[in-house]
Tab-separated table of C-alpha atoms in Angstrom:
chain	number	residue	atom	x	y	z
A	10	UNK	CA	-26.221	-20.242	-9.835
A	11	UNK	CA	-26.379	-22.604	-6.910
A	12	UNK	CA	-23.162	-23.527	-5.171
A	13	UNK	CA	-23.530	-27.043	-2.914
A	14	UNK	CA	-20.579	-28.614	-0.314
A	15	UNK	CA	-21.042	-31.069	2.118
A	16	UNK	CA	-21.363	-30.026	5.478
A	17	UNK	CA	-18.585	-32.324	6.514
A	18	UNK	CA	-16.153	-30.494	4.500
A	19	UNK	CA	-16.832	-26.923	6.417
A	20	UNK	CA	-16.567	-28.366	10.482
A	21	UNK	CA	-16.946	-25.983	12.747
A	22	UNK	CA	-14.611	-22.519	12.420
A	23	UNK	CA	-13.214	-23.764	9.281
A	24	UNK	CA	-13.101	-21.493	6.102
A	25	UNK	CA	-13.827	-22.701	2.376
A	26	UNK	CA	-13.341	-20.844	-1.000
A	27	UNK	CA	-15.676	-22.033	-3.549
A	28	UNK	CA	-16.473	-21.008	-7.279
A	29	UNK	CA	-19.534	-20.542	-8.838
A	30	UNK	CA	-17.976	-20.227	-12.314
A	31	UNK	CA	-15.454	-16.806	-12.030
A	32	UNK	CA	-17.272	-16.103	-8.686
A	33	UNK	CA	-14.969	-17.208	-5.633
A	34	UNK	CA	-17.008	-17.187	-2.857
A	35	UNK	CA	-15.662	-17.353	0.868
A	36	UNK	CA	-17.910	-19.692	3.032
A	37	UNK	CA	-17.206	-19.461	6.557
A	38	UNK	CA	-18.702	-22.265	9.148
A	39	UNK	CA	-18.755	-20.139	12.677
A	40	UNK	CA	-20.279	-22.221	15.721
A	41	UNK	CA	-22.614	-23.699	13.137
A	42	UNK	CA	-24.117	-20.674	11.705
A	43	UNK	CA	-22.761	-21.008	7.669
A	44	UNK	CA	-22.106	-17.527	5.965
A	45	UNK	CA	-20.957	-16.878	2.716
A	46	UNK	CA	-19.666	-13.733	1.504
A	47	UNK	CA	-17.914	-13.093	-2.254
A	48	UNK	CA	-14.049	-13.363	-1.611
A	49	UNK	CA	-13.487	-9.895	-3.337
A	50	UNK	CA	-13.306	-7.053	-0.831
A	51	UNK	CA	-15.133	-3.935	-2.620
A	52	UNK	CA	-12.028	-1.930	-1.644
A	53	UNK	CA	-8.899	-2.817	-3.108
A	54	UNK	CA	-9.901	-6.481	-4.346
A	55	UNK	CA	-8.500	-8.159	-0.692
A	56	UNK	CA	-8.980	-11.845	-0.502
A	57	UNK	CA	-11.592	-11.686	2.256
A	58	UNK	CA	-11.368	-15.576	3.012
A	59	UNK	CA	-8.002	-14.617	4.268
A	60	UNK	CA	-10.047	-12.063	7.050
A	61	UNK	CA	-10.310	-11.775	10.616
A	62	UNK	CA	-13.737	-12.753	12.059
A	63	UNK	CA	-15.176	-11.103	14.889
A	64	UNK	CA	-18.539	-11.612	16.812
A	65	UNK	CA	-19.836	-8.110	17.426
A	66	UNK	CA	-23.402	-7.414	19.155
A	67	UNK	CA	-24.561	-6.770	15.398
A	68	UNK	CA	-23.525	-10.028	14.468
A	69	UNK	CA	-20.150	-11.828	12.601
A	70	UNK	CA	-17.932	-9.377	10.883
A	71	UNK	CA	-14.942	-10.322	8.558
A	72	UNK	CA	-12.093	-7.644	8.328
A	73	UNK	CA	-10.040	-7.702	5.056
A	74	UNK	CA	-6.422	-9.055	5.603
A	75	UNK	CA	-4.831	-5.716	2.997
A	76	UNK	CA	-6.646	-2.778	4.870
A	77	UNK	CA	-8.589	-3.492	7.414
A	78	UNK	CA	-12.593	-2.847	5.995
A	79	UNK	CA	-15.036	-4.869	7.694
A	80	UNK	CA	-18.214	-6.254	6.552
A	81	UNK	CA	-21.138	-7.452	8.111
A	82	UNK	CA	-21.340	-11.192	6.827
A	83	UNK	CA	-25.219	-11.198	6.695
A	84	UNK	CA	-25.610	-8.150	5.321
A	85	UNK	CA	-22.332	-6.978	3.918
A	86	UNK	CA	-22.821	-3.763	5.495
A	87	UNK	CA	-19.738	-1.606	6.098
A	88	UNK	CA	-18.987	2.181	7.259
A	89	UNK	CA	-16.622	2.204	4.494
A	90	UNK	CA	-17.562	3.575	1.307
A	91	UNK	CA	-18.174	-0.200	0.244
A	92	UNK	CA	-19.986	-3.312	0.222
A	93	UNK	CA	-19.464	-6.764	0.353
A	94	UNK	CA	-21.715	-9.023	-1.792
A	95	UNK	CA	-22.847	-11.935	0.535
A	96	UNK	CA	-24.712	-14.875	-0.506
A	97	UNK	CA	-27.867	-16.570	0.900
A	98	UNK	CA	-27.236	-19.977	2.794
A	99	UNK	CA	-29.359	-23.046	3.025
A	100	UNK	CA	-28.868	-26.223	4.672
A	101	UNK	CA	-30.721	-29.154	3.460
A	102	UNK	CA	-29.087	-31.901	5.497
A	103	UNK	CA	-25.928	-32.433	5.440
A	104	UNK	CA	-25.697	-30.184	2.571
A	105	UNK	CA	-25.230	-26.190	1.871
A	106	UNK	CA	-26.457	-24.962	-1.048
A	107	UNK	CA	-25.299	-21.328	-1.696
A	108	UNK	CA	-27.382	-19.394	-4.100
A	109	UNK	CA	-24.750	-16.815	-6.019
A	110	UNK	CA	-26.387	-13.744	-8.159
A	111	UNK	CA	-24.122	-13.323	-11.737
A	112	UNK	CA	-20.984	-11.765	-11.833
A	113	UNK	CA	-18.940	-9.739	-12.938
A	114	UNK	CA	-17.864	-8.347	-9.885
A	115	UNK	CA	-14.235	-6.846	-10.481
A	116	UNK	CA	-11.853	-4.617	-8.883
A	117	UNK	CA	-10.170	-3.171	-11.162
A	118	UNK	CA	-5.964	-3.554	-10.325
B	17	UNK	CA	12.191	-17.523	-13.436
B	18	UNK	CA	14.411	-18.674	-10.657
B	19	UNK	CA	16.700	-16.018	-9.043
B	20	UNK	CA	19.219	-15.858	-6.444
B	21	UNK	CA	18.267	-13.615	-3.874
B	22	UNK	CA	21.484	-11.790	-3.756
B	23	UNK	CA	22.574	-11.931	-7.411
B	24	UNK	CA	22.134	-8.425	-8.739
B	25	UNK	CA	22.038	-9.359	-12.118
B	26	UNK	CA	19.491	-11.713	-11.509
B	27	UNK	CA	17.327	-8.983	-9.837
B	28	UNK	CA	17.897	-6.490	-12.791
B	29	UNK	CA	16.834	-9.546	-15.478
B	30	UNK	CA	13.734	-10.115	-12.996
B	31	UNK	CA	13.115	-6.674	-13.141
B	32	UNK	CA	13.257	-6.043	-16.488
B	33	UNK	CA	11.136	-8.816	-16.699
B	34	UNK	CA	8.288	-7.508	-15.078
B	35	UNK	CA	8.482	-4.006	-16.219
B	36	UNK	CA	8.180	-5.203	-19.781
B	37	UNK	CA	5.083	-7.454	-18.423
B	38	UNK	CA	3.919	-4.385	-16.796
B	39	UNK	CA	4.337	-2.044	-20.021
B	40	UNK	CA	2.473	-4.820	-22.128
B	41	UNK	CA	-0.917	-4.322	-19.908
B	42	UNK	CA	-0.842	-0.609	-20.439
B	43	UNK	CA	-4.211	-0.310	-21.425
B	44	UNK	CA	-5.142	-1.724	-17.664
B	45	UNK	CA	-3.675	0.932	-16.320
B	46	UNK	CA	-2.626	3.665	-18.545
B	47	UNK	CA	-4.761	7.151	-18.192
B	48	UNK	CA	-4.104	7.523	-22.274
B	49	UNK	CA	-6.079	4.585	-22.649
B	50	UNK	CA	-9.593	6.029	-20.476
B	51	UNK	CA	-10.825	6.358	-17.182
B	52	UNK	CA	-8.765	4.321	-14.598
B	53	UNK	CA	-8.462	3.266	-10.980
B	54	UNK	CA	-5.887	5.886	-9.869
B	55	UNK	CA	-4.252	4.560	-7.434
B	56	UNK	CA	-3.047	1.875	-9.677
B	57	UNK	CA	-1.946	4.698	-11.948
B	58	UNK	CA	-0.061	5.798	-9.655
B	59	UNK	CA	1.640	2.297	-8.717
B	60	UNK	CA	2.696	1.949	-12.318
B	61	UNK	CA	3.908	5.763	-12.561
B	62	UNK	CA	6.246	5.225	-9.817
B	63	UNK	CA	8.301	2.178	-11.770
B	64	UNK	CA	8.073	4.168	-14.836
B	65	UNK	CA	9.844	6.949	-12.308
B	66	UNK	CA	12.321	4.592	-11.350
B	67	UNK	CA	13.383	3.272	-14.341
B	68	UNK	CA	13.796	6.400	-15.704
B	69	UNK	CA	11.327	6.868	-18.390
B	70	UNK	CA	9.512	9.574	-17.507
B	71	UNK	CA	10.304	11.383	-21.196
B	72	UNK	CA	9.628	8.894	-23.288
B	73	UNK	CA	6.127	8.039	-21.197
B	74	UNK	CA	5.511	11.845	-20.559
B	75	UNK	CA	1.720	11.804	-21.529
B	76	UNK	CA	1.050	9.668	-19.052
B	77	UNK	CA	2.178	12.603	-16.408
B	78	UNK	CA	0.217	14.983	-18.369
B	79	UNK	CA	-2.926	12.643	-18.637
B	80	UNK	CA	-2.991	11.910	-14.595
B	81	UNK	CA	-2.576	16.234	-14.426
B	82	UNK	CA	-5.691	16.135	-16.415
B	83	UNK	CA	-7.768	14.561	-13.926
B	84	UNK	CA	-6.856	16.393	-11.321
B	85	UNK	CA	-9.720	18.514	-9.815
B	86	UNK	CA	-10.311	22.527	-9.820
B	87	UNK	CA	-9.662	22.160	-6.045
B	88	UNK	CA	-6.222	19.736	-6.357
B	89	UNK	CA	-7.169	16.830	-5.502
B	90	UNK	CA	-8.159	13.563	-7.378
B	91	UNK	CA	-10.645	10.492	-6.841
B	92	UNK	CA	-9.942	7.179	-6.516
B	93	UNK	CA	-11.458	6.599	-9.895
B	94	UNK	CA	-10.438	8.927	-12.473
B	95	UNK	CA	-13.975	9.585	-13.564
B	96	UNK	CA	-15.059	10.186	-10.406
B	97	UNK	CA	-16.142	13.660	-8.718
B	98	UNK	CA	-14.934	13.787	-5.516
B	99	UNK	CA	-11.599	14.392	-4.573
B	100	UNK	CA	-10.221	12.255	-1.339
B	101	UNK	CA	-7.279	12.356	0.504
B	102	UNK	CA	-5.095	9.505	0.191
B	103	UNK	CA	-5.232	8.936	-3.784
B	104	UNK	CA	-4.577	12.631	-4.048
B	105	UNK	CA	-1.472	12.498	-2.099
B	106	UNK	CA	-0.215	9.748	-4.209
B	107	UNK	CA	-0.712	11.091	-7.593
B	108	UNK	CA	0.781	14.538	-6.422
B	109	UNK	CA	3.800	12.829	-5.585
B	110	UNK	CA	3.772	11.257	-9.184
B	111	UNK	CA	3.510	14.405	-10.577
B	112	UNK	CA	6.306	16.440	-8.581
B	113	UNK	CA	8.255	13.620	-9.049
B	114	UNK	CA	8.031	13.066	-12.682
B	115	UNK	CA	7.819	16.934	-13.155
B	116	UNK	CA	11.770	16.958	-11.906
B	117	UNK	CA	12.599	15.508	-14.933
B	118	UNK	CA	9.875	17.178	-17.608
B	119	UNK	CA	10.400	20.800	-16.096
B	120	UNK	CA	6.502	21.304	-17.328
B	121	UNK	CA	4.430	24.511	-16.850
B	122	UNK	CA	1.299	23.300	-16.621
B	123	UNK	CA	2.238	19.932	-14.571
B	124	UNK	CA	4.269	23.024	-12.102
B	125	UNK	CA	1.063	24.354	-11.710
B	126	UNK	CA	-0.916	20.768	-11.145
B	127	UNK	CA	1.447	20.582	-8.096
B	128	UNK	CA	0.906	24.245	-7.001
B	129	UNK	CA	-2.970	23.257	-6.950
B	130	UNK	CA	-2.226	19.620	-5.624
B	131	UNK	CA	-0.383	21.818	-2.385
B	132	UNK	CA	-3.317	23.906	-2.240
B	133	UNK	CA	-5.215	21.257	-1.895
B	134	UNK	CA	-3.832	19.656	1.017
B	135	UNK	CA	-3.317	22.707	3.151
B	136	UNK	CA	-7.108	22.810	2.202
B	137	UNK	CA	-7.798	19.548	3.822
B	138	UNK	CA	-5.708	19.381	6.776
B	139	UNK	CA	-7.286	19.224	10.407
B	140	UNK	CA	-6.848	21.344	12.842
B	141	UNK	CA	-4.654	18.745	15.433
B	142	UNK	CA	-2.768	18.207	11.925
B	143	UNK	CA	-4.125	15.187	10.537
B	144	UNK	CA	-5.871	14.368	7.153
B	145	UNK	CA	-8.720	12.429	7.079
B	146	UNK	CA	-9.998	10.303	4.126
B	147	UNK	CA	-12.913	7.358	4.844
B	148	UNK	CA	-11.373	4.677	3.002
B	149	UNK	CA	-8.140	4.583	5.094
B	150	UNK	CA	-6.686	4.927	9.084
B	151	UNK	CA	-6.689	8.424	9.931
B	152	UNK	CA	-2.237	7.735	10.377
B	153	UNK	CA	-2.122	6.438	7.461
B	154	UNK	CA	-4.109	8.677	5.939
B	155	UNK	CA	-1.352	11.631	7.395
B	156	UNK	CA	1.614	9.749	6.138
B	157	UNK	CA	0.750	10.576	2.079
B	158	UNK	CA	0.295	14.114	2.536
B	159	UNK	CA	3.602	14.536	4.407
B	160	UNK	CA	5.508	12.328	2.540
B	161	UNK	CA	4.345	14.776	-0.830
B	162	UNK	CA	5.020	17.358	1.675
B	163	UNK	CA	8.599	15.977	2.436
B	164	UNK	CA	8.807	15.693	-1.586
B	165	UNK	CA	7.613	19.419	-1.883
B	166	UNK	CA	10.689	20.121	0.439
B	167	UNK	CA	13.524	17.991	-0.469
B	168	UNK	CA	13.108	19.248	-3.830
B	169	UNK	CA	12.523	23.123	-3.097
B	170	UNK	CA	8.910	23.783	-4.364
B	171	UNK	CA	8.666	27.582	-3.209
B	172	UNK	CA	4.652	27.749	-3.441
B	173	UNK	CA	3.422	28.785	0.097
B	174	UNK	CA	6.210	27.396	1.509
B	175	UNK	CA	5.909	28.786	4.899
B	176	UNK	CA	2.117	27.225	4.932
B	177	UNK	CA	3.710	24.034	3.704
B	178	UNK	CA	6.640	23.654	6.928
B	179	UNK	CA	4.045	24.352	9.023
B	180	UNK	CA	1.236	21.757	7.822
B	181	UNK	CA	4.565	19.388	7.167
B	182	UNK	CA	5.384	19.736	10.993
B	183	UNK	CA	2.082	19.096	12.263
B	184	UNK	CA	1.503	16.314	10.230
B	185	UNK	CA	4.473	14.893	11.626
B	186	UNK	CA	3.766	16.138	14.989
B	187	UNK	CA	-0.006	14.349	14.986
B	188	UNK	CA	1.877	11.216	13.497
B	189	UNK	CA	5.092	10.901	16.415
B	190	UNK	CA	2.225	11.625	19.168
B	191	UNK	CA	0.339	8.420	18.477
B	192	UNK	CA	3.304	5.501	18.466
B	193	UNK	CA	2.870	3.306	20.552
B	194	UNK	CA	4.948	2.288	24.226
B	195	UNK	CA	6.560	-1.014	22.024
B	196	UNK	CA	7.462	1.193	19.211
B	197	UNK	CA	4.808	0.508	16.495
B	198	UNK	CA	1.765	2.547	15.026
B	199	UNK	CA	-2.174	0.912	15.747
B	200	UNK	CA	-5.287	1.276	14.383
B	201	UNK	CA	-7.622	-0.673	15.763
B	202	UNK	CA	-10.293	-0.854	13.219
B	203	UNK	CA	-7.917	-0.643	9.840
B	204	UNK	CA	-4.435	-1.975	11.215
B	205	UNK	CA	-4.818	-4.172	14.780
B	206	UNK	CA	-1.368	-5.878	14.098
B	207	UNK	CA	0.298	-2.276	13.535
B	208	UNK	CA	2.482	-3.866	11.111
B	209	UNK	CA	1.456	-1.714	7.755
B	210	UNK	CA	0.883	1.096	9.621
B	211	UNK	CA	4.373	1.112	11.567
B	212	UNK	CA	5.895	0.508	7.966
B	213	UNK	CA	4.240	2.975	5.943
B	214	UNK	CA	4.428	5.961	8.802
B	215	UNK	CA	8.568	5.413	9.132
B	216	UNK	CA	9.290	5.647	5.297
B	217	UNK	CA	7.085	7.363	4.009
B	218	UNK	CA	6.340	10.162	6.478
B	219	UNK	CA	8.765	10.139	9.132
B	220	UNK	CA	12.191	9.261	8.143
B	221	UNK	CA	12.462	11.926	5.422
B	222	UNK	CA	12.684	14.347	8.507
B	223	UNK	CA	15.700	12.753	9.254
B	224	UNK	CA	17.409	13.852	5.983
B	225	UNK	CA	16.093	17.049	5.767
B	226	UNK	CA	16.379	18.940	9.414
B	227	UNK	CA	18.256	15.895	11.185
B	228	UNK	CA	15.374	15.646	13.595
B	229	UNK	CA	16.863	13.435	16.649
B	230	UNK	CA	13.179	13.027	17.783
B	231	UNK	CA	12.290	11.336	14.622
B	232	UNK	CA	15.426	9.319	14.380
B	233	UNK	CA	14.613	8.074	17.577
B	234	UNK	CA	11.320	7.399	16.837
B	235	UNK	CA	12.161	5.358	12.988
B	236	UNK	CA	14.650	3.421	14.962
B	237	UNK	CA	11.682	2.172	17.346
B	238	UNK	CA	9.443	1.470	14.544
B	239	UNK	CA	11.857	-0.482	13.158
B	240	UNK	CA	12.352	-2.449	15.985
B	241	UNK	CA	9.242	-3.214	16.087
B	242	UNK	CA	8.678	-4.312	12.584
B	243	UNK	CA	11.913	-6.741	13.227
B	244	UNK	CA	10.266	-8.156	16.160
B	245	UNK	CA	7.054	-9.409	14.075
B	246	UNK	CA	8.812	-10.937	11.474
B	247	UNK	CA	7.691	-14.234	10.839
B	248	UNK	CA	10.595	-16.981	10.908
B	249	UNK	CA	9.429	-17.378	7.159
B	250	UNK	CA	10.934	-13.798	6.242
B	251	UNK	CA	7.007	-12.373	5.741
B	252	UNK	CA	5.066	-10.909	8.339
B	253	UNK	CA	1.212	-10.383	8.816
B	254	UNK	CA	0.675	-13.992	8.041
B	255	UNK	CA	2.181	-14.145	4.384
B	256	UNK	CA	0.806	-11.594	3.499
B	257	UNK	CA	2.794	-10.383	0.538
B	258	UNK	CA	1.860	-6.166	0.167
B	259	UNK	CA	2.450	-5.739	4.096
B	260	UNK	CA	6.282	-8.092	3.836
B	261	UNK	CA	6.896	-5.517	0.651
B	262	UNK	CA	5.889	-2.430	2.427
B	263	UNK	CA	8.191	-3.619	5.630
B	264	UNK	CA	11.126	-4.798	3.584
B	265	UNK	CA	11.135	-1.201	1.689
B	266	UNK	CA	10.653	0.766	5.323
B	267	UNK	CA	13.577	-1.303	6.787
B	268	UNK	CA	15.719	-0.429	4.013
B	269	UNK	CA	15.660	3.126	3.680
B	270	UNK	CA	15.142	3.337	7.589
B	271	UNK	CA	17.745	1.277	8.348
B	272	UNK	CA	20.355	2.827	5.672
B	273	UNK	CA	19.456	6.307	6.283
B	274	UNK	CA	19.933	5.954	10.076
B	275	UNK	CA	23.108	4.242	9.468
B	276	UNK	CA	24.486	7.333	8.118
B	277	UNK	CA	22.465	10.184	10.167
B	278	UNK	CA	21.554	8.838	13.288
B	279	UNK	CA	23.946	5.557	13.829
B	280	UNK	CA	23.368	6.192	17.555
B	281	UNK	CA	19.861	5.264	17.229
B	282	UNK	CA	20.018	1.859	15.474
B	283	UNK	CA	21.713	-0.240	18.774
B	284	UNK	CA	21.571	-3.884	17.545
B	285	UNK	CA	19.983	-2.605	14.644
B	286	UNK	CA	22.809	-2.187	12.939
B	287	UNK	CA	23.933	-5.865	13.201
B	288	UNK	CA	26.826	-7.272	11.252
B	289	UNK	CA	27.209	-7.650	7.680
B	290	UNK	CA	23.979	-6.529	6.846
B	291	UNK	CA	20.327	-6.833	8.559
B	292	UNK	CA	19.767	-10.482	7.590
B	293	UNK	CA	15.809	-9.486	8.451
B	294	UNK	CA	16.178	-7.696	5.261
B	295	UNK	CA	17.408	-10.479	2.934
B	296	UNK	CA	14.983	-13.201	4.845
B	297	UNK	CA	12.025	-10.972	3.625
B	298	UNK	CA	13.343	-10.419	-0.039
B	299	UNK	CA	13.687	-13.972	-0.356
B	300	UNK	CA	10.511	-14.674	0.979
B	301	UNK	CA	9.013	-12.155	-1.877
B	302	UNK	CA	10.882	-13.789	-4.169
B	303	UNK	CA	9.173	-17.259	-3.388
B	304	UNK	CA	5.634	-15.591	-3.385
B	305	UNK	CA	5.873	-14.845	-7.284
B	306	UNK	CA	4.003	-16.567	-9.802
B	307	UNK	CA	5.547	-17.249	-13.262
B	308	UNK	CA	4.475	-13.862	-13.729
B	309	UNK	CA	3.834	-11.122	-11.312
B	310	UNK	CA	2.758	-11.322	-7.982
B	311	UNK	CA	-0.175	-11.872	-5.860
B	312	UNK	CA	-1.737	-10.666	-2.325
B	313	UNK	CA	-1.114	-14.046	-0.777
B	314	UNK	CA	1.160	-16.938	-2.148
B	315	UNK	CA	-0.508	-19.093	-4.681
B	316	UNK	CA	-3.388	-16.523	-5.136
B	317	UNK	CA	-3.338	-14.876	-8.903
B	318	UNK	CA	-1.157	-11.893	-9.509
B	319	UNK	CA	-2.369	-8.494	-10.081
B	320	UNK	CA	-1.114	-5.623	-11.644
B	321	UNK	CA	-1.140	-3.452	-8.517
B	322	UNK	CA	0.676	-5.864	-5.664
B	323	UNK	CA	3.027	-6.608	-9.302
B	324	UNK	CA	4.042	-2.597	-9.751
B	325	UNK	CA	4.930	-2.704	-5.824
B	326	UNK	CA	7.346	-5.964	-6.460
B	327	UNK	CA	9.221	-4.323	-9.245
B	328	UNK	CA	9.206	-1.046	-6.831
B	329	UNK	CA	11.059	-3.780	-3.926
B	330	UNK	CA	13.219	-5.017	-6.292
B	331	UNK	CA	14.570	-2.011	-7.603
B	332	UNK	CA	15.050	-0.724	-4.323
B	333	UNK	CA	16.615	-3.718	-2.722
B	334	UNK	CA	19.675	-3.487	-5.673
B	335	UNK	CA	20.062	0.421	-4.547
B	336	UNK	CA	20.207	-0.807	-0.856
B	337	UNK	CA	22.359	-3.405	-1.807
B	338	UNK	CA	25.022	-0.148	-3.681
B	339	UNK	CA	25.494	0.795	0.079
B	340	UNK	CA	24.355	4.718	-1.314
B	341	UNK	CA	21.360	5.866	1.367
B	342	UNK	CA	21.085	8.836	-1.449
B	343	UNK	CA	20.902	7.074	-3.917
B	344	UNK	CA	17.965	4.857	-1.864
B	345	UNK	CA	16.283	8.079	-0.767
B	346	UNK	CA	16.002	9.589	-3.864
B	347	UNK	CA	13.781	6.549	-5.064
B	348	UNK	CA	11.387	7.775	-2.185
B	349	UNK	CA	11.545	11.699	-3.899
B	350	UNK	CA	13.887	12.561	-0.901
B	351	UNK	CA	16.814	13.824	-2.166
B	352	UNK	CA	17.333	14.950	-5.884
């Protein structure tokens, strides 16, 4: 399922959640570089649009706001026992498209 | 449902309330019903504890008993293999507890193994160590069943059991910080969680139980740090509704149970009528609801979990309100 905003709606260090259907996905705009990550942290089902963003040497990293996991946002990498679902990104003008795989992805709580 | 903050039948409706929302979703949570996420087991088992209807619901104790492992602990998911630290510790507690009131055999021995299992796991400078949380935080559960295992005279290895308790405690009091709070910088940078899980649910308990002036002294500094980052809202850690619940419970029992032990260590603490930080943070909890239950941020959906630890604050906000620290601590497992 493709997701599509216009770019004027994400300026630069804003946040956006989006849904592809049940899928809330948290698109993040940092210095131009658009990342999109699903909004459910793999841990305890945190709100990750609600995270801290860092800029590490490995790249951007969001930290979930209930208990602190981080996840790569290109990768959704983590050294917890978890990992984040992120989405891949396109810009065709003024325009990101977000491609989003199927859900269900559910924490169960 | 609109309620006055300081009405305490309004509270006990509310209550109600939810409890009967959260007894209609049993099948999301209930062990009786299949495999579960445990550590939302053992968020519903503690209203079920408070509301005292452990009797009437006593399979669920005996269902949670029968996932426990061969070497006392449990997974985070019931199905699951391997046994991990910080879920462990808080169905344990769930099962001492509720085994106060069922007086079981077999759930007595579930605990027996469950205090096996955490002199098992401790480390050697006294912490426990679990991947999916802060290494403090991590500490706190243990101890706090630990302080449980205590206040309510478990005799199984007890002399193992003081000493893990006290080094526990001793690995938790050497890491607070110069300003008063607890950090972590990868899990907890703002130290607000942290700071309000380590004072009530580890720390204070040694308060009650050997009237430790070191950990008086140290509560009353995590609280005073908690009251410094409260937002002028009531919440703290940006609205964010689990962390204003868990510092709204710490301050109460801290605050009450220093009142009456340690009244020397509160200073302006203490304040007048009552710690207005207190009733600025239930109110703000209050406002964060949804029509039913609450969610992890205002005007995100509710969930069952972040729901079973608002009926948890609201039940013991109307025993902090009775004035009783007792009667407060004994909703923590502290006192019988």
């Amino acid at each position: 399922m493709r997701v599509e905003l216009e770019l004027e709606e994400l300026p630069l260090g804003s946040r956006r959640l989006v849904r592809a259907g049940t899928v809330e996905v948290a698109v993040f705009n940092l210095d131009g570089e658009i990342f999109a990550v699903n909004n459910v942290c793999p841990h305890r089902g945190g709100p990750l649009i609600r995270g801290l963003v860092q800029r590490t040497e490995a790249g951007p990293f969001v930290r979930c706001p209930m208990h602190g996991w981080a996840f790569c946002m290109t990768s959704g990498a983590s050294v917890r026992p978890g990992r984040a679902i992120v989405y891949p990104v396109a810009l065709h003008g003024e325009r990101i498209a977000i491609e989003v795989e199927a859900g269900p992805f559910e924490v169960p709580r | 449902m609109e309620v006055d903050t300081f009405a305490d039948a309004a509270l006990a409706r509310l209550t109600e309330a939810e409890l009967a929302g959260l007894l209609a979703e049993r099948a999301r949570w209930s062990l009786t019903y299949g495999p579960q996420d445990l550590e939302l087991v053992a968020h519903a088992l503690r209203c079920i504890l408070h509301v005292e209807r452990v009797r009437a619901m006593s399979a669920e104790f005996e269902a949670l008993a029968g996932v426990q492992h061969h070497d006392g602990g449990f997974a985070p998911r019931s199905a699951d293999a391997e046994s991990t630290v910080w879920v462990s510790a808080f169905c344990a507690l769930m099962l001492i507890r509720g085994n106060a009131v069922l007086a079981s055999g077999p759930l007595a021995q579930s605990v027996r193994l469950a205090v096996d299992y955490f002199l098992d796991t401790q480390e050697r400078d006294g912490r426990w160590v679990d991947p999916r949380w802060a290494d403090l935080d991590t500490t706190s559960h243990p101890v706090s069943f630990f302080n449980v295992v205590l206040a309510l005279g478990e005799t199984h290895r007890r002399a193992d059991v003081e000493r893990a308790w006290r080094a526990g405690l001793g690995f938790i009091l050497a890491a607070q910080g110069e300003d008063g709070g607890w950090y972590d910088a990868e899990f907890h940078p703002s130290g607000v969680e942290i700071t309000a899980h380590l004072i009530q649910d580890a720390l204070v308990a040694a308060v009650l139980l050997e009237d430790r002036a070191d950990v008086a002294s140290s509560c009353a500094r995590g609280l005073g740090k908690l009251r410094s980052v409260q937002a002028a809202s009531g919440s703290w850690d940006d609205d964010n509704v689990d962390h204003t619940m868990d510092c709204v419970r710490s301050s109460m029992l801290v605050a009450r149970l220093l009142a009456r032990h340690a009244p020397e260590t509160l200073g302006d603490l203490a304040g007048g009528r009552e710690p207005d930080w207190i009733d600025r943070g239930l109110a703000w909890i209050l406002a964060a609801r949804n029509p039913s239950g609450w969610p992890d941020f205002p005007g995100m959906e509710s969930n069952l979990e972040r729901s079973c630890d608002g009926i948890d604050t609201l039940i013991k906000y109307r025993a902090y309100l009775g004035r009783d620290p007792e009667r407060l601590a004994r909703l923590w497992g502290y006192a019988r």
